[in-house]
Amino acid sequence: LHSTCGLAPPVDRLYLDMNGIIHGCSHNNSTDEDGAEINSSTTTKITREEIFQNVCYYLDRIVGDIVQPNEMVFMAIDGVA
């Protein structure tokens, strides 16, 4: 179905690959304001609490503010590679 007003259609079920979300939320940005790469040895380590807060914020934005599925959210996490 295509929306006539330019908005996304309603979503019943949302499936999320949490590995990519967790990975993205567990790393500091690697560039400064000018786009230059920052040496990873000089950046501060991110704590587990900050990772958890980042994941919760990301999920809240995707699930609660953007997609707003009607029936279900399925979050898949598999083991390490």
Tab-separated table of C-alpha atoms in Angstrom:
chain	number	residue	atom	x	y	z
A	1	LEU	CA	0.000	0.000	0.000
A	2	HIS	CA	1.201	3.478	-0.833
A	3	SER	CA	0.248	6.488	1.209
A	4	THR	CA	-1.173	9.440	-0.692
A	5	CYS	CA	0.144	11.992	1.821
A	6	GLY	CA	3.821	10.954	1.704
A	7	LEU	CA	3.831	9.241	5.099
A	8	ALA	CA	4.883	5.655	5.636
A	9	PRO	CA	2.058	3.104	5.744
A	10	PRO	CA	1.025	1.534	9.070
A	11	VAL	CA	3.286	-1.276	10.316
A	12	ASP	CA	1.916	-4.299	12.166
A	13	ARG	CA	5.145	-6.123	13.023
A	14	LEU	CA	8.678	-4.761	13.354
A	15	TYR	CA	11.688	-7.109	13.273
A	16	LEU	CA	14.994	-5.709	14.546
A	17	ASP	CA	18.530	-7.099	14.214
A	18	MET	CA	19.863	-6.067	17.606
A	19	ASN	CA	23.478	-6.985	16.757
A	20	GLY	CA	23.767	-3.968	14.466
A	21	ILE	CA	21.975	-1.716	16.937
A	22	ILE	CA	24.153	-2.772	19.868
A	23	HIS	CA	27.313	-2.438	17.790
A	24	GLY	CA	26.399	1.087	16.702
A	25	CYS	CA	25.445	2.100	20.235
A	26	SER	CA	28.631	0.732	21.782
A	27	HIS	CA	31.135	2.828	19.825
A	28	ASN	CA	31.992	6.492	20.144
A	29	ASN	CA	31.889	8.617	17.031
A	30	SER	CA	35.150	8.288	15.126
A	31	THR	CA	35.173	11.757	13.522
A	32	ASP	CA	35.313	15.275	14.873
A	33	GLU	CA	33.148	18.240	13.837
A	34	ASP	CA	35.228	18.768	10.663
A	35	GLY	CA	34.941	15.122	9.603
A	36	ALA	CA	38.552	14.276	10.481
A	37	GLU	CA	39.124	10.836	11.975
A	38	ILE	CA	39.877	10.707	15.678
A	39	ASN	CA	42.585	8.360	16.945
A	40	SER	CA	40.737	5.600	18.816
A	41	SER	CA	43.484	5.431	21.455
A	42	THR	CA	42.728	9.021	22.507
A	43	THR	CA	38.945	8.659	22.751
A	44	THR	CA	37.300	7.770	26.028
A	45	LYS	CA	35.879	4.291	26.474
A	46	ILE	CA	32.127	4.007	26.583
A	47	THR	CA	30.694	2.334	29.694
A	48	ARG	CA	28.139	-0.486	29.774
A	49	GLU	CA	25.640	1.917	31.301
A	50	GLU	CA	26.138	4.335	28.389
A	51	ILE	CA	25.722	1.484	25.892
A	52	PHE	CA	22.471	0.448	27.597
A	53	GLN	CA	21.224	4.059	27.603
A	54	ASN	CA	22.137	4.433	23.912
A	55	VAL	CA	20.329	1.211	22.958
A	56	CYS	CA	17.227	2.241	24.931
A	57	TYR	CA	17.213	5.689	23.339
A	58	TYR	CA	17.632	4.204	19.841
A	59	LEU	CA	14.831	1.680	20.374
A	60	ASP	CA	12.548	4.336	21.835
A	61	ARG	CA	13.073	6.545	18.789
A	62	ILE	CA	12.602	3.723	16.250
A	63	VAL	CA	9.722	1.891	17.941
A	64	GLY	CA	7.951	4.686	19.782
A	65	ASP	CA	8.462	7.716	17.576
A	66	ILE	CA	9.140	6.559	14.016
A	67	VAL	CA	7.638	3.142	13.171
A	68	GLN	CA	5.021	2.666	15.906
A	69	PRO	CA	4.106	-0.948	15.089
A	70	ASN	CA	0.538	-1.999	15.866
A	71	GLU	CA	1.060	-5.613	16.979
A	72	MET	CA	4.595	-6.705	17.765
A	73	VAL	CA	8.289	-5.846	18.020
A	74	PHE	CA	10.678	-8.794	17.545
A	75	MET	CA	14.277	-8.207	18.648
A	76	ALA	CA	16.784	-10.828	17.473
A	77	ILE	CA	20.238	-11.234	19.002
A	78	ASP	CA	22.616	-14.028	18.043
A	79	GLY	CA	26.016	-15.024	19.381
A	80	VAL	CA	29.406	-13.576	18.653
A	81	ALA	CA	31.011	-14.174	15.274
